[in-house]
Amino acid sequence: MYQHVVLFRYGQGVGEDVHRRIHDYAERIRSSLDGIVSYAYCRNLNAKSADYPYAIVAAFDSVESFAAYAAAPIHRRLVEFSMQYIGDIAIHDFDSGAGPVGSAEGDAAWQGVRDRLKALMAPEDYETYYA
């Protein structure tokens, strides 16, 4: 399963209207794109991670489904809208079936996933996320 975790904090002046629009984008993404196992816009409950109080947490059934999501117009609109309000962002993508972290097997699987993403994604999308 391919997982996509976007942690972020907003700059100044973000009100309920912005949260509502991002929530609505998340709902439309979840209901309109194939291969999404879960997709949530959420607020962090852990006070020790206060630097990133908000997140988009998504799981996809395959790398191919993630690549389709990354290129989808609804995802592009979400990114365009939200980036005007986000002050700082951290993205963590991983394939939970890629093998043990730090092992030769895991490293080879990790590289294989990156190679598949590069083959599946438009060059500008790959550069945005992984270069």
Coordinates of N, CA and C in Angstrom, one line a residue:
M1 N 0.8 -1.2 0.0 CA 0.0 0.0 0.0 C 0.9 1.2 0.0
Y2 N 0.6 2.2 -0.8 CA 1.3 3.4 -0.9 C 0.7 4.5 0.0
Q3 N 1.5 5.1 0.8 CA 1.0 6.1 1.8 C 1.5 7.5 1.5
H4 N 0.7 8.5 1.6 CA 1.1 9.9 1.4 C 0.6 10.7 2.6
V5 N 1.6 11.3 3.3 CA 1.4 12.0 4.5 C 1.9 13.4 4.3
V6 N 1.0 14.4 4.4 CA 1.4 15.8 4.2 C 1.1 16.5 5.5
L7 N 2.2 16.9 6.2 CA 2.1 17.7 7.5 C 2.3 19.2 7.2
F8 N 1.5 20.0 7.8 CA 1.7 21.4 7.5 C 1.1 22.3 8.6
R9 N 1.6 23.6 8.6 CA 1.0 24.6 9.4 C 0.7 25.8 8.5
Y10 N -0.4 26.5 8.9 CA -0.8 27.6 8.1 C 0.0 28.9 8.5
G11 N 0.0 29.8 7.6 CA 0.4 31.2 7.9 C -0.7 31.9 8.7
Q12 N -0.7 33.2 8.7 CA -1.7 34.0 9.4 C -3.0 34.1 8.6
G13 N -4.0 34.3 9.3 CA -5.3 34.6 8.7 C -6.1 33.5 8.1
V14 N -6.0 32.3 8.6 CA -6.7 31.2 8.1 C -8.0 31.0 9.0
G15 N -9.1 31.1 8.4 CA -10.4 30.9 9.1 C -11.1 29.7 8.7
E16 N -12.3 29.6 9.2 CA -13.2 28.4 9.0 C -13.4 28.2 7.5
D17 N -13.5 29.3 6.7 CA -13.8 29.1 5.3 C -12.7 28.3 4.6
V18 N -11.4 28.6 5.0 CA -10.3 27.8 4.4 C -10.4 26.3 4.8
H19 N -10.6 26.1 6.0 CA -10.7 24.7 6.5 C -11.8 24.0 5.8
R20 N -13.0 24.7 5.6 CA -14.1 24.0 5.0 C -13.8 23.7 3.5
R21 N -13.1 24.6 2.8 CA -12.8 24.3 1.4 C -11.8 23.2 1.3
I22 N -10.8 23.1 2.1 CA -9.9 22.0 2.1 C -10.6 20.7 2.4
H23 N -11.4 20.7 3.4 CA -12.2 19.5 3.8 C -13.1 19.1 2.6
D24 N -13.7 20.1 1.9 CA -14.5 19.7 0.7 C -13.7 19.1 -0.4
Y25 N -12.5 19.7 -0.6 CA -11.6 19.1 -1.6 C -11.3 17.6 -1.2
A26 N -11.0 17.4 0.0 CA -10.6 16.1 0.5 C -11.8 15.1 0.3
E27 N -13.0 15.5 0.6 CA -14.2 14.7 0.3 C -14.4 14.4 -1.1
R28 N -14.2 15.4 -2.0 CA -14.3 15.1 -3.4 C -13.3 14.2 -4.0
I29 N -12.0 14.4 -3.5 CA -11.0 13.5 -3.9 C -11.3 12.1 -3.5
R30 N -11.7 11.9 -2.2 CA -12.0 10.5 -1.7 C -13.1 9.9 -2.5
S31 N -14.1 10.6 -2.9 CA -15.3 10.0 -3.6 C -15.1 9.9 -5.1
S32 N -14.1 10.6 -5.7 CA -14.1 10.6 -7.1 C -12.9 9.9 -7.8
L33 N -11.9 9.6 -7.0 CA -10.7 8.9 -7.6 C -10.6 7.5 -7.2
D34 N -10.3 6.7 -8.2 CA -10.1 5.2 -7.9 C -8.8 4.9 -7.2
G35 N -8.8 3.9 -6.4 CA -7.6 3.4 -5.8 C -7.3 4.0 -4.5
I36 N -8.1 4.9 -4.0 CA -7.9 5.5 -2.7 C -8.5 4.6 -1.6
V37 N -7.7 4.2 -0.7 CA -8.1 3.4 0.4 C -8.7 4.3 1.5
S38 N -7.9 5.3 1.8 CA -8.4 6.3 2.8 C -7.8 7.7 2.4
Y39 N -8.5 8.7 2.8 CA -8.0 10.1 2.5 C -8.7 11.0 3.6
A40 N -7.9 11.7 4.4 CA -8.4 12.6 5.4 C -7.7 13.9 5.6
Y41 N -8.4 14.9 5.8 CA -7.8 16.2 6.2 C -8.1 16.3 7.7
C42 N -7.0 16.4 8.5 CA -7.2 16.3 9.9 C -6.3 17.2 10.7
R43 N -6.7 17.4 12.0 CA -5.9 18.2 12.9 C -5.2 17.2 13.9
N44 N -3.9 17.5 14.2 CA -3.1 16.7 15.0 C -3.6 16.8 16.5
L45 N -3.8 15.6 17.1 CA -4.2 15.6 18.5 C -3.0 15.6 19.4
N46 N -1.8 15.3 18.9 CA -0.6 15.1 19.7 C 0.1 16.5 20.0
A47 N 0.1 16.9 21.2 CA 0.6 18.3 21.5 C 2.2 18.3 21.3
K48 N 2.8 17.2 21.3 CA 4.3 17.2 21.1 C 4.7 17.4 19.6
S49 N 3.7 17.4 18.7 CA 4.0 17.7 17.3 C 3.3 19.0 16.9
A50 N 3.3 20.0 17.7 CA 2.6 21.2 17.5 C 3.1 22.0 16.3
D51 N 4.4 21.7 15.8 CA 4.9 22.4 14.6 C 4.1 22.2 13.4
Y52 N 3.4 21.0 13.3 CA 2.6 20.7 12.2 C 1.2 20.3 12.7
P53 N 0.3 21.2 12.9 CA -1.0 20.9 13.5 C -2.0 20.3 12.5
Y54 N -1.7 20.3 11.2 CA -2.7 19.8 10.2 C -2.0 18.8 9.3
A55 N -2.8 18.0 8.7 CA -2.3 17.0 7.8 C -3.3 16.5 6.8
I56 N -2.8 16.1 5.7 CA -3.6 15.2 4.7 C -2.9 13.9 4.9
V57 N -3.7 12.9 5.2 CA -3.2 11.5 5.3 C -4.0 10.6 4.4
A58 N -3.2 10.0 3.5 CA -3.9 9.2 2.4 C -3.2 7.9 2.2
A59 N -4.0 6.9 1.9 CA -3.5 5.6 1.5 C -4.1 5.2 0.2
F60 N -3.2 4.6 -0.7 CA -3.6 4.2 -2.0 C -3.3 2.7 -2.2
D61 N -4.1 2.1 -3.0 CA -3.9 0.6 -3.2 C -2.7 0.3 -4.0
S62 N -2.1 1.3 -4.7 CA -0.9 1.0 -5.5 C -0.2 2.3 -5.8
V63 N 1.0 2.2 -6.2 CA 1.8 3.3 -6.7 C 1.1 4.0 -7.9
E64 N 0.5 3.1 -8.8 CA -0.2 3.6 -9.9 C -1.4 4.5 -9.5
S65 N -2.1 4.1 -8.5 CA -3.2 5.0 -8.0 C -2.7 6.3 -7.5
F66 N -1.6 6.3 -6.8 CA -1.0 7.5 -6.3 C -0.6 8.4 -7.5
A67 N 0.0 7.9 -8.5 CA 0.4 8.7 -9.6 C -0.8 9.3 -10.3
A68 N -1.9 8.5 -10.4 CA -3.1 9.1 -11.0 C -3.6 10.2 -10.2
Y69 N -3.6 10.1 -8.9 CA -4.1 11.1 -8.0 C -3.2 12.4 -8.1
A70 N -1.9 12.2 -8.2 CA -1.0 13.3 -8.3 C -1.3 14.2 -9.5
A71 N -1.7 13.5 -10.6 CA -2.0 14.2 -11.9 C -3.4 14.7 -12.0
A72 N -4.3 14.3 -11.1 CA -5.7 14.6 -11.2 C -6.0 16.1 -11.1
P73 N -6.9 16.6 -11.9 CA -7.2 18.0 -11.8 C -7.7 18.4 -10.4
I74 N -8.5 17.6 -9.7 CA -9.0 18.0 -8.4 C -7.8 18.1 -7.4
H75 N -6.8 17.2 -7.5 CA -5.7 17.3 -6.6 C -4.9 18.6 -6.9
R76 N -4.7 18.9 -8.2 CA -4.0 20.1 -8.6 C -4.7 21.4 -8.0
R77 N -6.0 21.4 -8.1 CA -6.8 22.5 -7.5 C -6.6 22.6 -6.0
L78 N -6.6 21.4 -5.3 CA -6.4 21.4 -3.9 C -5.0 22.0 -3.6
V79 N -4.0 21.6 -4.3 CA -2.6 22.1 -4.0 C -2.6 23.6 -4.3
E80 N -3.1 24.0 -5.4 CA -3.1 25.5 -5.8 C -3.8 26.3 -4.7
F81 N -5.0 25.9 -4.3 CA -5.7 26.6 -3.2 C -5.0 26.6 -1.9
S82 N -4.6 25.5 -1.4 CA -4.0 25.4 -0.1 C -2.6 26.0 0.1
M83 N -1.8 26.0 -1.0 CA -0.5 26.5 -0.9 C -0.4 28.0 -0.6
Q84 N -1.5 28.7 -1.0 CA -1.5 30.1 -0.7 C -1.6 30.4 0.8
Y85 N -2.0 29.4 1.6 CA -2.2 29.6 3.0 C -1.2 28.9 3.9
I86 N -0.5 27.9 3.3 CA 0.4 27.1 4.1 C 1.7 27.8 4.3
G87 N 2.1 27.8 5.6 CA 3.4 28.5 6.0 C 4.6 27.6 5.9
D88 N 4.4 26.3 6.2 CA 5.5 25.3 6.2 C 4.8 23.9 6.0
I89 N 5.6 23.1 5.3 CA 5.0 21.8 4.9 C 6.1 20.7 4.9
A90 N 5.7 19.5 5.3 CA 6.6 18.3 5.2 C 5.8 17.2 4.6
I91 N 6.4 16.5 3.7 CA 5.7 15.4 3.0 C 6.5 14.1 3.2
H92 N 5.8 13.1 3.6 CA 6.4 11.8 3.8 C 5.6 10.8 3.0
D93 N 6.2 10.2 1.9 CA 5.6 9.2 1.1 C 6.3 7.9 1.3
F94 N 5.6 6.8 1.3 CA 6.2 5.5 1.5 C 5.3 4.4 1.0
D95 N 5.9 3.3 0.7 CA 5.2 2.0 0.3 C 5.4 1.1 1.5
S96 N 4.3 0.8 2.2 CA 4.3 0.0 3.4 C 4.7 -1.4 3.2
G97 N 4.7 -1.9 1.9 CA 5.1 -3.2 1.6 C 6.5 -3.3 1.0
A98 N 7.3 -2.3 1.1 CA 8.6 -2.2 0.4 C 9.8 -2.9 1.1
G99 N 9.5 -3.6 2.2 CA 10.6 -4.3 2.9 C 11.2 -3.6 4.1
P100 N 12.0 -4.2 4.8 CA 12.6 -3.6 6.1 C 13.4 -2.4 5.8
V101 N 13.2 -1.3 6.5 CA 13.9 -0.1 6.4 C 15.4 -0.4 6.8
G102 N 16.3 0.1 6.0 CA 17.7 0.0 6.3 C 18.4 -1.3 5.9
S103 N 17.6 -2.2 5.3 CA 18.1 -3.5 4.8 C 18.4 -3.3 3.3
A104 N 19.2 -4.2 2.8 CA 19.4 -4.2 1.4 C 18.1 -4.5 0.6
E105 N 17.3 -5.4 1.1 CA 16.0 -5.7 0.5 C 15.1 -4.5 0.5
G106 N 15.0 -3.8 1.7 CA 14.2 -2.6 1.8 C 14.7 -1.5 0.9
D107 N 16.1 -1.3 0.8 CA 16.6 -0.3 -0.1 C 16.3 -0.5 -1.5
A108 N 16.4 -1.8 -1.9 CA 16.2 -2.2 -3.3 C 14.7 -2.0 -3.6
A109 N 13.8 -2.3 -2.7 CA 12.4 -2.1 -2.9 C 12.1 -0.6 -3.0
W110 N 12.7 0.2 -2.1 CA 12.5 1.6 -2.1 C 12.9 2.2 -3.5
Q111 N 14.0 1.8 -4.0 CA 14.5 2.3 -5.3 C 13.5 1.8 -6.4
G112 N 13.0 0.6 -6.3 CA 12.1 0.1 -7.3 C 10.8 1.0 -7.3
V113 N 10.3 1.4 -6.1 CA 9.1 2.2 -6.1 C 9.4 3.6 -6.7
R114 N 10.6 4.1 -6.4 CA 10.9 5.4 -7.0 C 11.0 5.3 -8.5
D115 N 11.6 4.2 -9.0 CA 11.7 4.0 -10.5 C 10.3 3.9 -11.1
R116 N 9.4 3.2 -10.4 CA 8.0 3.0 -11.0 C 7.3 4.4 -11.0
L117 N 7.5 5.2 -9.9 CA 6.9 6.5 -9.9 C 7.4 7.4 -11.1
K118 N 8.7 7.3 -11.3 CA 9.3 8.1 -12.4 C 8.8 7.7 -13.7
A119 N 8.5 6.4 -13.9 CA 8.0 5.9 -15.2 C 6.5 6.3 -15.3
L120 N 5.8 6.4 -14.2 CA 4.3 6.6 -14.2 C 3.9 8.1 -14.3
M121 N 4.8 8.9 -13.7 CA 4.4 10.3 -13.5 C 4.9 11.2 -14.7
A122 N 4.2 12.3 -14.9 CA 4.7 13.3 -15.9 C 6.0 13.9 -15.3
P123 N 7.0 14.2 -16.1 CA 8.3 14.6 -15.6 C 8.2 15.8 -14.6
E124 N 7.3 16.8 -14.9 CA 7.2 17.9 -14.0 C 6.6 17.5 -12.6
D125 N 5.7 16.5 -12.6 CA 5.1 16.1 -11.4 C 6.2 15.3 -10.6
Y126 N 6.9 14.5 -11.2 CA 8.0 13.7 -10.5 C 9.0 14.7 -9.9
E127 N 9.4 15.7 -10.7 CA 10.3 16.7 -10.2 C 9.8 17.5 -9.0
T128 N 8.5 17.8 -9.0 CA 7.9 18.5 -7.9 C 7.9 17.7 -6.6
Y129 N 7.7 16.4 -6.7 CA 7.6 15.6 -5.5 C 8.9 14.9 -5.1
Y130 N 9.7 14.4 -6.1 CA 10.8 13.5 -5.7 C 12.2 13.9 -6.2
A131 N 12.4 15.0 -6.8 CA 13.7 15.3 -7.3 C 14.4 16.2 -6.2

